[in-house]
mmCIF file of C-alpha atoms and ligand atoms in Angstrom:
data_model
loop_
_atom_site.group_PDB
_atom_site.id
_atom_site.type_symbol
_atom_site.label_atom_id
_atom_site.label_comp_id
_atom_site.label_asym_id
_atom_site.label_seq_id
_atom_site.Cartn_x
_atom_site.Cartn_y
_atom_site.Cartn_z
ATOM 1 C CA UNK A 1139 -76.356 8.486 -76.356
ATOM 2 C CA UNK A 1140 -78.490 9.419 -79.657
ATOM 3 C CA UNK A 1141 -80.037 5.608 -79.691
ATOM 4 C CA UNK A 1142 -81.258 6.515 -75.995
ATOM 5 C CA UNK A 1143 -84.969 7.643 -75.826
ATOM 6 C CA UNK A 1144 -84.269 8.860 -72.239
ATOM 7 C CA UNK A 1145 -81.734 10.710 -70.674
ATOM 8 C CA UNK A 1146 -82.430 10.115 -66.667
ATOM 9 C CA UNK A 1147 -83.732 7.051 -65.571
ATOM 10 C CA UNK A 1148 -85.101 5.980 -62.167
ATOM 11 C CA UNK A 1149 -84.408 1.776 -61.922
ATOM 12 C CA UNK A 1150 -86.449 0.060 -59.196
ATOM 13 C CA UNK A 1151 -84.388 -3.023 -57.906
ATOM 14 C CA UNK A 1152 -86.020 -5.625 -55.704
ATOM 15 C CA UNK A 1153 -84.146 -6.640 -52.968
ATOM 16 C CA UNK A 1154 -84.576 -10.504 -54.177
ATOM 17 C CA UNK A 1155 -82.817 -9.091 -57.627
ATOM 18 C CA UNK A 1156 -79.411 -8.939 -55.657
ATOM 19 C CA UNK A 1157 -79.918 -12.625 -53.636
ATOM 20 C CA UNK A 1158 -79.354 -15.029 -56.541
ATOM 21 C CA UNK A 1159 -80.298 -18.551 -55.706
ATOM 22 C CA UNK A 1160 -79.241 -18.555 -52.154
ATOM 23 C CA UNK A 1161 -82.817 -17.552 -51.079
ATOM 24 C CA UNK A 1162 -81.537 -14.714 -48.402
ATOM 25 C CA UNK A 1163 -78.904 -12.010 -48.300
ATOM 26 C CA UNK A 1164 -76.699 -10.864 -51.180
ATOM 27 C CA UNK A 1165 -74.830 -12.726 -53.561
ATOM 28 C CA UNK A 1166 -71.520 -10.610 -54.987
ATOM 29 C CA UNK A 1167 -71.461 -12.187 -58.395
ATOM 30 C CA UNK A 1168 -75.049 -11.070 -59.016
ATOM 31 C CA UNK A 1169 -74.470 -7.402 -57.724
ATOM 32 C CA UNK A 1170 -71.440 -7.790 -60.284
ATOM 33 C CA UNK A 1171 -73.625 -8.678 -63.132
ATOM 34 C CA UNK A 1172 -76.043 -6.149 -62.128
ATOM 35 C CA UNK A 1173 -73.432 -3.056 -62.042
ATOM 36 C CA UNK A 1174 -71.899 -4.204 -65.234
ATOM 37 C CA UNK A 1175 -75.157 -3.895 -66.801
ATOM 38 C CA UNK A 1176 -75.937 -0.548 -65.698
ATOM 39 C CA UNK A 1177 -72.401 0.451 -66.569
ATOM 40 C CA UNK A 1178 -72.800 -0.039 -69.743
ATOM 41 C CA UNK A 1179 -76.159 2.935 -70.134
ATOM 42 C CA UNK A 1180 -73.799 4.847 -67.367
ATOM 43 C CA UNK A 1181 -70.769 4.776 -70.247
ATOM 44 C CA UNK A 1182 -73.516 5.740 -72.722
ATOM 45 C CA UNK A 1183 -74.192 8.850 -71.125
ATOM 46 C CA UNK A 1184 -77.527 7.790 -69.655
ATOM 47 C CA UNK A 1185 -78.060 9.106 -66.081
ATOM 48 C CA UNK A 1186 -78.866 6.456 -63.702
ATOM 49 C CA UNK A 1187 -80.703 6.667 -60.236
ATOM 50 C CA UNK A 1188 -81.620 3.615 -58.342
ATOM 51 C CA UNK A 1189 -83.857 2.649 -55.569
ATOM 52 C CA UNK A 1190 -83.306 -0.612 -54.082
ATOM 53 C CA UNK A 1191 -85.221 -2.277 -51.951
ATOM 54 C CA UNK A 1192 -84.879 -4.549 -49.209
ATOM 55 C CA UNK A 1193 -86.994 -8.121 -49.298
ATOM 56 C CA UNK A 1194 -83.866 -10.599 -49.846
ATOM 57 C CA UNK A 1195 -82.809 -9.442 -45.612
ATOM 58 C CA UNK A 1196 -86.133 -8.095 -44.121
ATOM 59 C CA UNK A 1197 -89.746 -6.933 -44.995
ATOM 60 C CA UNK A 1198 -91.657 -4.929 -42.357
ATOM 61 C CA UNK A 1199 -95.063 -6.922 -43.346
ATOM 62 C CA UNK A 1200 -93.250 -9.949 -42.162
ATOM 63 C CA UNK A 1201 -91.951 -8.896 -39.321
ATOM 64 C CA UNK A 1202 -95.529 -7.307 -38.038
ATOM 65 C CA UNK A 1203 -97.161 -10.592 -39.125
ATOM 66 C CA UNK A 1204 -95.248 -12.237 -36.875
ATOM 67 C CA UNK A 1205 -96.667 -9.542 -33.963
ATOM 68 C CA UNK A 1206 -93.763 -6.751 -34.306
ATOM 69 C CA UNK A 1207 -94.447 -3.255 -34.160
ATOM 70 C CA UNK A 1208 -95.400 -2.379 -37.722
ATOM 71 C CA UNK A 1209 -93.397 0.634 -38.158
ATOM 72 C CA UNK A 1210 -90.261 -0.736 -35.631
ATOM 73 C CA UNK A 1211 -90.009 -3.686 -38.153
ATOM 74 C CA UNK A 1212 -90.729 -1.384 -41.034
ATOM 75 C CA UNK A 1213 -87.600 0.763 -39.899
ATOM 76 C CA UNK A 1214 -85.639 -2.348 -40.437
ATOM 77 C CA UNK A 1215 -86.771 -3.147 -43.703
ATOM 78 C CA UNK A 1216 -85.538 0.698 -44.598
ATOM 79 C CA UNK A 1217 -82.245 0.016 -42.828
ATOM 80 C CA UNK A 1218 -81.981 -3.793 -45.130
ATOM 81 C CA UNK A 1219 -81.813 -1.427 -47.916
ATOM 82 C CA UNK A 1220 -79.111 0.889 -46.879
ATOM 83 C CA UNK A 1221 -76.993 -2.626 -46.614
ATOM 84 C CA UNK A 1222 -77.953 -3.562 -50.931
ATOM 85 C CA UNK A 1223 -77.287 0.117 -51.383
ATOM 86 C CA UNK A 1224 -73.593 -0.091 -50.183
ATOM 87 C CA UNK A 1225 -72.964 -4.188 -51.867
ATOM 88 C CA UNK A 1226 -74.579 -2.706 -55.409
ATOM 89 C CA UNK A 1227 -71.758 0.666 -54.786
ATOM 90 C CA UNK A 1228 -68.878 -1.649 -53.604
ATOM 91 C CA UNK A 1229 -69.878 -3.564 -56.966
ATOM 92 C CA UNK A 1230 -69.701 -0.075 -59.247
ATOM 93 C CA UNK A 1231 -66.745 0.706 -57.940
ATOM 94 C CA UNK A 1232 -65.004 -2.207 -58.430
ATOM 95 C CA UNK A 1233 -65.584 -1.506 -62.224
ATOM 96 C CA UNK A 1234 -64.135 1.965 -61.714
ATOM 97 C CA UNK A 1235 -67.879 3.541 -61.589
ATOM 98 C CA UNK A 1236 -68.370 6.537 -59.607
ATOM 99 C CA UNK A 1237 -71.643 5.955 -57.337
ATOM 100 C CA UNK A 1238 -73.041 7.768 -54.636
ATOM 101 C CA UNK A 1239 -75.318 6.633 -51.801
ATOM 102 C CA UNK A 1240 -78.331 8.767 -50.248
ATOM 103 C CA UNK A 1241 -79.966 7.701 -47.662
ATOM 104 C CA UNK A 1242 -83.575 8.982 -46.775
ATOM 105 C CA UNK A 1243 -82.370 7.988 -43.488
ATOM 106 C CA UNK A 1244 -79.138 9.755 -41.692
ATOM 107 C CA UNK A 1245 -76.333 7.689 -41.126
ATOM 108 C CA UNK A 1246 -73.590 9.908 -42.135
ATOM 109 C CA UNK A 1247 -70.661 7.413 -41.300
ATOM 110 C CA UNK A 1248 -71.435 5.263 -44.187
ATOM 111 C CA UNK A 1249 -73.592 7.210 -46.636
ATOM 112 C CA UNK A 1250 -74.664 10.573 -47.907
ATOM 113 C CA UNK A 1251 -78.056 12.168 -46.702
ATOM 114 C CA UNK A 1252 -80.578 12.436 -48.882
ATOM 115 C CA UNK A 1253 -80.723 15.992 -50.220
ATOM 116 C CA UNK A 1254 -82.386 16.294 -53.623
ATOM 117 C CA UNK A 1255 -81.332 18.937 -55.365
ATOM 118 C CA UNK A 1256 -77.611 17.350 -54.063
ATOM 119 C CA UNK A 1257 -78.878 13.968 -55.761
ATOM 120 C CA UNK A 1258 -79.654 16.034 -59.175
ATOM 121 C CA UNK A 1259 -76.297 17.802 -59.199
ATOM 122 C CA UNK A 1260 -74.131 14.210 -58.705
ATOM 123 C CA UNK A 1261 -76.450 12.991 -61.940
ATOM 124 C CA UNK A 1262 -75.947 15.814 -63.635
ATOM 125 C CA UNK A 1263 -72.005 15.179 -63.237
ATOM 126 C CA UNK A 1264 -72.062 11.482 -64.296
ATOM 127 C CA UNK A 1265 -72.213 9.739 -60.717
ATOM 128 C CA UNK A 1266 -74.665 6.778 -60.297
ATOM 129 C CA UNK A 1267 -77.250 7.852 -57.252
ATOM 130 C CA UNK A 1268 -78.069 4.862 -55.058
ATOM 131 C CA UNK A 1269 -81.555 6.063 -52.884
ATOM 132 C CA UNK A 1270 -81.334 3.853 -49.861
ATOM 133 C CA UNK A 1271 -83.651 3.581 -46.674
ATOM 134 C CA UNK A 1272 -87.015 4.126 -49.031
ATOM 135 C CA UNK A 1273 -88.892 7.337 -48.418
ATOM 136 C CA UNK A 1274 -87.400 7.475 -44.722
ATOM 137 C CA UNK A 1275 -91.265 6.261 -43.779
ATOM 138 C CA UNK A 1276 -92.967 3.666 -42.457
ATOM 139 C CA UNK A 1277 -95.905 1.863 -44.245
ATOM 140 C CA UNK A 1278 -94.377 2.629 -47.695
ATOM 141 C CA UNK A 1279 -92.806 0.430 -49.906
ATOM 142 C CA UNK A 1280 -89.776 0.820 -52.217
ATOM 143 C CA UNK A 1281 -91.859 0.922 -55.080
ATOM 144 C CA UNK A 1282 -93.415 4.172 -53.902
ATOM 145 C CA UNK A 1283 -89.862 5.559 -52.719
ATOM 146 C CA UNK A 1284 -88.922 5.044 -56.411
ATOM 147 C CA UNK A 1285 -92.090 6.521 -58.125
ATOM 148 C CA UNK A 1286 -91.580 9.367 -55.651
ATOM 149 C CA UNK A 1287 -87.649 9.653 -56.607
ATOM 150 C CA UNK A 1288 -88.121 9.562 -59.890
ATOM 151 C CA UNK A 1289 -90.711 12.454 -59.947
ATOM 152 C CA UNK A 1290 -88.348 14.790 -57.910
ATOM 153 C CA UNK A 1291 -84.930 14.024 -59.636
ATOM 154 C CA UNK A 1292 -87.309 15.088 -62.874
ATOM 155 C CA UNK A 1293 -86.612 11.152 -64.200
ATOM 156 C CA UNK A 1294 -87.611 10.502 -67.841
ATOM 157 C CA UNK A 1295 -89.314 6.799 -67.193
ATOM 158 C CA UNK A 1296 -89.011 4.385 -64.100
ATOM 159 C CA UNK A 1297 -87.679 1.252 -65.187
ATOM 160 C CA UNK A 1298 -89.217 -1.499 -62.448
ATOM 161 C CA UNK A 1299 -86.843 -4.258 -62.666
ATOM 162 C CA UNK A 1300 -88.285 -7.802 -61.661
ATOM 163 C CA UNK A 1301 -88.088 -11.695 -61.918
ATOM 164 C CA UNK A 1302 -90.711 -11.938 -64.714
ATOM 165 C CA UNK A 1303 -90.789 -10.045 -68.622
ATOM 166 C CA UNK A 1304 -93.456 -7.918 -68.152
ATOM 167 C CA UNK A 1305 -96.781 -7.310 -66.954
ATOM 168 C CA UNK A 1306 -98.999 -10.091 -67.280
ATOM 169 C CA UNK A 1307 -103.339 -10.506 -67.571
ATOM 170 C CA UNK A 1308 -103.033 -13.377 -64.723
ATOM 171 C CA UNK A 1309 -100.127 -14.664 -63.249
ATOM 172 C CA UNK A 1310 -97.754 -16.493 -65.535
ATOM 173 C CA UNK A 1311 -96.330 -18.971 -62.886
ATOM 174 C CA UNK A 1312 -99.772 -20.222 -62.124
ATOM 175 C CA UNK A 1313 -101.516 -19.860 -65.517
ATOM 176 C CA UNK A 1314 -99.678 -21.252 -68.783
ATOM 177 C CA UNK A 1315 -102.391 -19.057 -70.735
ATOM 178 C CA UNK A 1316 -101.404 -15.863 -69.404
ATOM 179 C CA UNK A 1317 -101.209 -12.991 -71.848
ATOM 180 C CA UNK A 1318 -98.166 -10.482 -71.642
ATOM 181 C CA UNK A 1319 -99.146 -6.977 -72.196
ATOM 182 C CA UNK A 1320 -96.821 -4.652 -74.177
ATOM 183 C CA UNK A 1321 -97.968 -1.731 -73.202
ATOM 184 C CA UNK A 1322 -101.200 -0.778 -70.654
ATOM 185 C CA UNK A 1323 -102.627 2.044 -69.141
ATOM 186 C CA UNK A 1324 -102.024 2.937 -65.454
ATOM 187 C CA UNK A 1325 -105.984 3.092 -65.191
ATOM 188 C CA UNK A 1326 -106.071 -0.418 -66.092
ATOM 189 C CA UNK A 1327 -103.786 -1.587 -64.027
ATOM 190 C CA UNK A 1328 -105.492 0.031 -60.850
ATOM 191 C CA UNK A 1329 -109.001 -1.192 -61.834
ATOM 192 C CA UNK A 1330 -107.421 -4.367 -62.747
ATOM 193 C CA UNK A 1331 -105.583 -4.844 -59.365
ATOM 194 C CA UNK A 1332 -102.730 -6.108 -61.060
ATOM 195 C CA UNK A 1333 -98.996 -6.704 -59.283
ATOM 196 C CA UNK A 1334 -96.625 -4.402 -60.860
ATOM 197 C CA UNK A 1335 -95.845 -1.818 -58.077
ATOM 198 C CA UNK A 1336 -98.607 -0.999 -54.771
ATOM 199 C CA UNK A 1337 -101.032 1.039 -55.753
ATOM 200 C CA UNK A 1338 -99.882 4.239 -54.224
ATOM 201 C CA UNK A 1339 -96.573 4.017 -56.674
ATOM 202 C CA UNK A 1340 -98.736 3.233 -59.436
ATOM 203 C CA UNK A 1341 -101.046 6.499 -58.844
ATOM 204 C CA UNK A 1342 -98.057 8.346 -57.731
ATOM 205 C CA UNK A 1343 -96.898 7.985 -61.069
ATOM 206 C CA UNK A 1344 -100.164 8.321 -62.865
ATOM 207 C CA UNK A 1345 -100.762 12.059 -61.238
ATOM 208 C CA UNK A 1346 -97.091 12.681 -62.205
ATOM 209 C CA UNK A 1347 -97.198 11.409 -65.933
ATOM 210 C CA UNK A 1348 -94.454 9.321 -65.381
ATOM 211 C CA UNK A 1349 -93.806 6.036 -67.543
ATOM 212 C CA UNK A 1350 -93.233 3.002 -65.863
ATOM 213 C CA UNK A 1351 -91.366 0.139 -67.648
ATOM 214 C CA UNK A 1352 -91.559 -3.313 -66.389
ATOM 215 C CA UNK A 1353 -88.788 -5.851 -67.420
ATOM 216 C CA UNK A 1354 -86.968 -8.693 -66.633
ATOM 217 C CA UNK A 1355 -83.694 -8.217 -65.092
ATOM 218 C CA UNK A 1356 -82.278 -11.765 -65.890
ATOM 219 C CA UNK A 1357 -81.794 -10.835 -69.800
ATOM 220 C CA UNK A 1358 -78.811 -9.266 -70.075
ATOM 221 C CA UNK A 1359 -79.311 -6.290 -71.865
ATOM 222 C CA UNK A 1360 -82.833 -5.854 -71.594
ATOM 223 C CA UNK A 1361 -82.429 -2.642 -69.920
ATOM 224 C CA UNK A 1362 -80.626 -1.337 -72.418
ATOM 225 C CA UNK A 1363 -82.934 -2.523 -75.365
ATOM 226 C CA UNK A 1364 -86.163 -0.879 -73.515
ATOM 227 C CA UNK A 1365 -84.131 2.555 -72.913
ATOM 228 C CA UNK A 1366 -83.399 1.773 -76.763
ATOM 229 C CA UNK A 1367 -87.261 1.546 -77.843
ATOM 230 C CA UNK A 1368 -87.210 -2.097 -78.428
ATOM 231 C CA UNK A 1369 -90.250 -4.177 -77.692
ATOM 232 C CA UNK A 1370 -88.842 -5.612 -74.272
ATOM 233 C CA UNK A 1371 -91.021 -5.900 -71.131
ATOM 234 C CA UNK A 1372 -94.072 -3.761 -70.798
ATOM 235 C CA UNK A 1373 -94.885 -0.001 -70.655
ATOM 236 C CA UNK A 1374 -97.757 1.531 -68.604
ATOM 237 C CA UNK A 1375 -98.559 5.115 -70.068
ATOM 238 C CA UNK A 1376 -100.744 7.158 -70.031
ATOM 239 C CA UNK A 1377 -104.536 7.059 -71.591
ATOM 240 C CA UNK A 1378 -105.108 10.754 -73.692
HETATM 241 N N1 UDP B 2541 -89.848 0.368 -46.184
HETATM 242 C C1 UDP B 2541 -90.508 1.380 -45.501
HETATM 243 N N2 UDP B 2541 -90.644 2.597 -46.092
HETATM 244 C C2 UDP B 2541 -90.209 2.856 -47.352
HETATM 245 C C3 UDP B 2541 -89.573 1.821 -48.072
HETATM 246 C C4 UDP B 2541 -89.395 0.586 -47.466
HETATM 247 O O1 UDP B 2541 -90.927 1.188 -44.375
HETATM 248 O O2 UDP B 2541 -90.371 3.997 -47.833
HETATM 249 C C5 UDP B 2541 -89.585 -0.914 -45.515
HETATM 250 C C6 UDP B 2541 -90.762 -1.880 -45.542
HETATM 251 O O3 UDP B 2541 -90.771 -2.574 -44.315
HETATM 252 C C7 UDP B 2541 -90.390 -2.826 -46.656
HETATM 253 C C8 UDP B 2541 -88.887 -2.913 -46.519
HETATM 254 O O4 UDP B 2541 -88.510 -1.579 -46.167
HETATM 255 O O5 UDP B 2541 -90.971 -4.100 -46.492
HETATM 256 C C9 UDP B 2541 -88.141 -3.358 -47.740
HETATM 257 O O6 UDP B 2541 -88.657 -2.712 -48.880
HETATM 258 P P1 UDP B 2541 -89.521 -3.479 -49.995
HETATM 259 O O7 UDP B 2541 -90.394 -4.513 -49.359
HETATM 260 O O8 UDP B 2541 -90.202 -2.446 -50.830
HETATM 261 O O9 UDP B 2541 -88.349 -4.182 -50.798
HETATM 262 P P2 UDP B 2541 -88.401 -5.083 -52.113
HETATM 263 O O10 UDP B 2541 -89.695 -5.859 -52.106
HETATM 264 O O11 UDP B 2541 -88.367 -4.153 -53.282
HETATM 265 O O12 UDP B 2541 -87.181 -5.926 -52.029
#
């Protein structure tokens, strides 16, 4: 634990983290590499909450673009969740992990209400916390359920887990010139309108003095080495 810099962590997994290269839905032997990476902090003695979202089965945006009722479709983007909540805790368990699921939404038949000072205690005894369902609200995002989680389970950093290694000036698929930062301030991310997490995560997190990490999930251990202090992804802080 001692090489650690944090003890609680909040991760923010996309729902397209769990898909693979199928392009929809969840693939088992990337929800395996996944949990054995987080396993590996877990053994460490890191606690671990995650908020997953829910993109790789259903986003309400697309479902209201296509003329759905914004916050019917958004319910079903909260309920997509719940379902790579319970693959990413089949996936811990099958490595002998102990890992609870919370949902912001009650379904008690296949997961634990949300109930946070419930959530702190099963940290606080080793158990991975899964946060499924989001906030529970429509017209939020995931990102914002895990900036608000990780304020309230008092989370040492949020560790925003995506396809690219960091946050970048422009965006590096379009521009070969783009410039990674290593570390920014949440103002300048606001002002600069750039894509890390919405907006209302990033000032959710900027009122709460909460660090954000951004990193690429496809390196192995690159959770590991930011929760270590090594120069991996970026870090948006705070400006004195
Ligand atoms: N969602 C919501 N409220 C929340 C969190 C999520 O309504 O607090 C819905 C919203 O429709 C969103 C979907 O759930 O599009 C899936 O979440 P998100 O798009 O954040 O997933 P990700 O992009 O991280 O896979």
């Amino acid at each position: 634990m001692s090489d650690y810099r944090y003890e609680r962590v909040l991760l923010k997994l996309s729902g397209e983290a769990l898909m693979g290269d199928g392009g929809y839905g969840i693939d088992p032997s990337v929800t395996e590499r996944l949990a054995r990476q987080i396993k590996e902090l877990h053994d460490d003695g890191v606690e671990v909450g995650i908020v997953v979202g829910g993109g790789n089965i259903f986003r309400g945006l697309a479902g209201s673009a296509k003329g759905m009722d914004r916050a019917q479709a958004d319910y079903m983007g909260m309920l997509a969740t719940v379902m790579n909540a319970l693959a990413l805790q089949d996936a811990f368990e099958q490595q002998g992990c102990s890992c609870r699921v919370m949902s912001a939404i009650a379904m008690n038949e296949v997961c634990e209400p949300y109930i946070r000072r419930r959530a702190m205690n099963h940290l606080s005894k080793g158990d991975i916390v899964i946060f499924a369902a989001g906030s529970g609200n429509p017209y939020f995002t995931t990102d914002t359920a895990a900036a608000l989680r990780a304020c309230e389970i008092g989370a040492d950093c949020l560790l925003k887990a995506t396809k690219v290694d960091g946050i970048y000036d422009m965006d590096p698929v379009a521009n070969d010139d783009a410039t990674r930062f290593e570390s920014i301030s949440y103002h300048e991310v606001l002002v600069r309108g750039l894509q890390v997490m919405d907006s209302t995560a990033t000032a959710l997190c900027q009122d709460n003095h909460m660090p954000i990490i951004v990193l690429n999930i496809d390196g192995d251990d690159n959770i590991k080495k930011a929760l270590t202090g090594e120069p991996v992804g970026t870090v948006v802080y705070q400006e004195d």
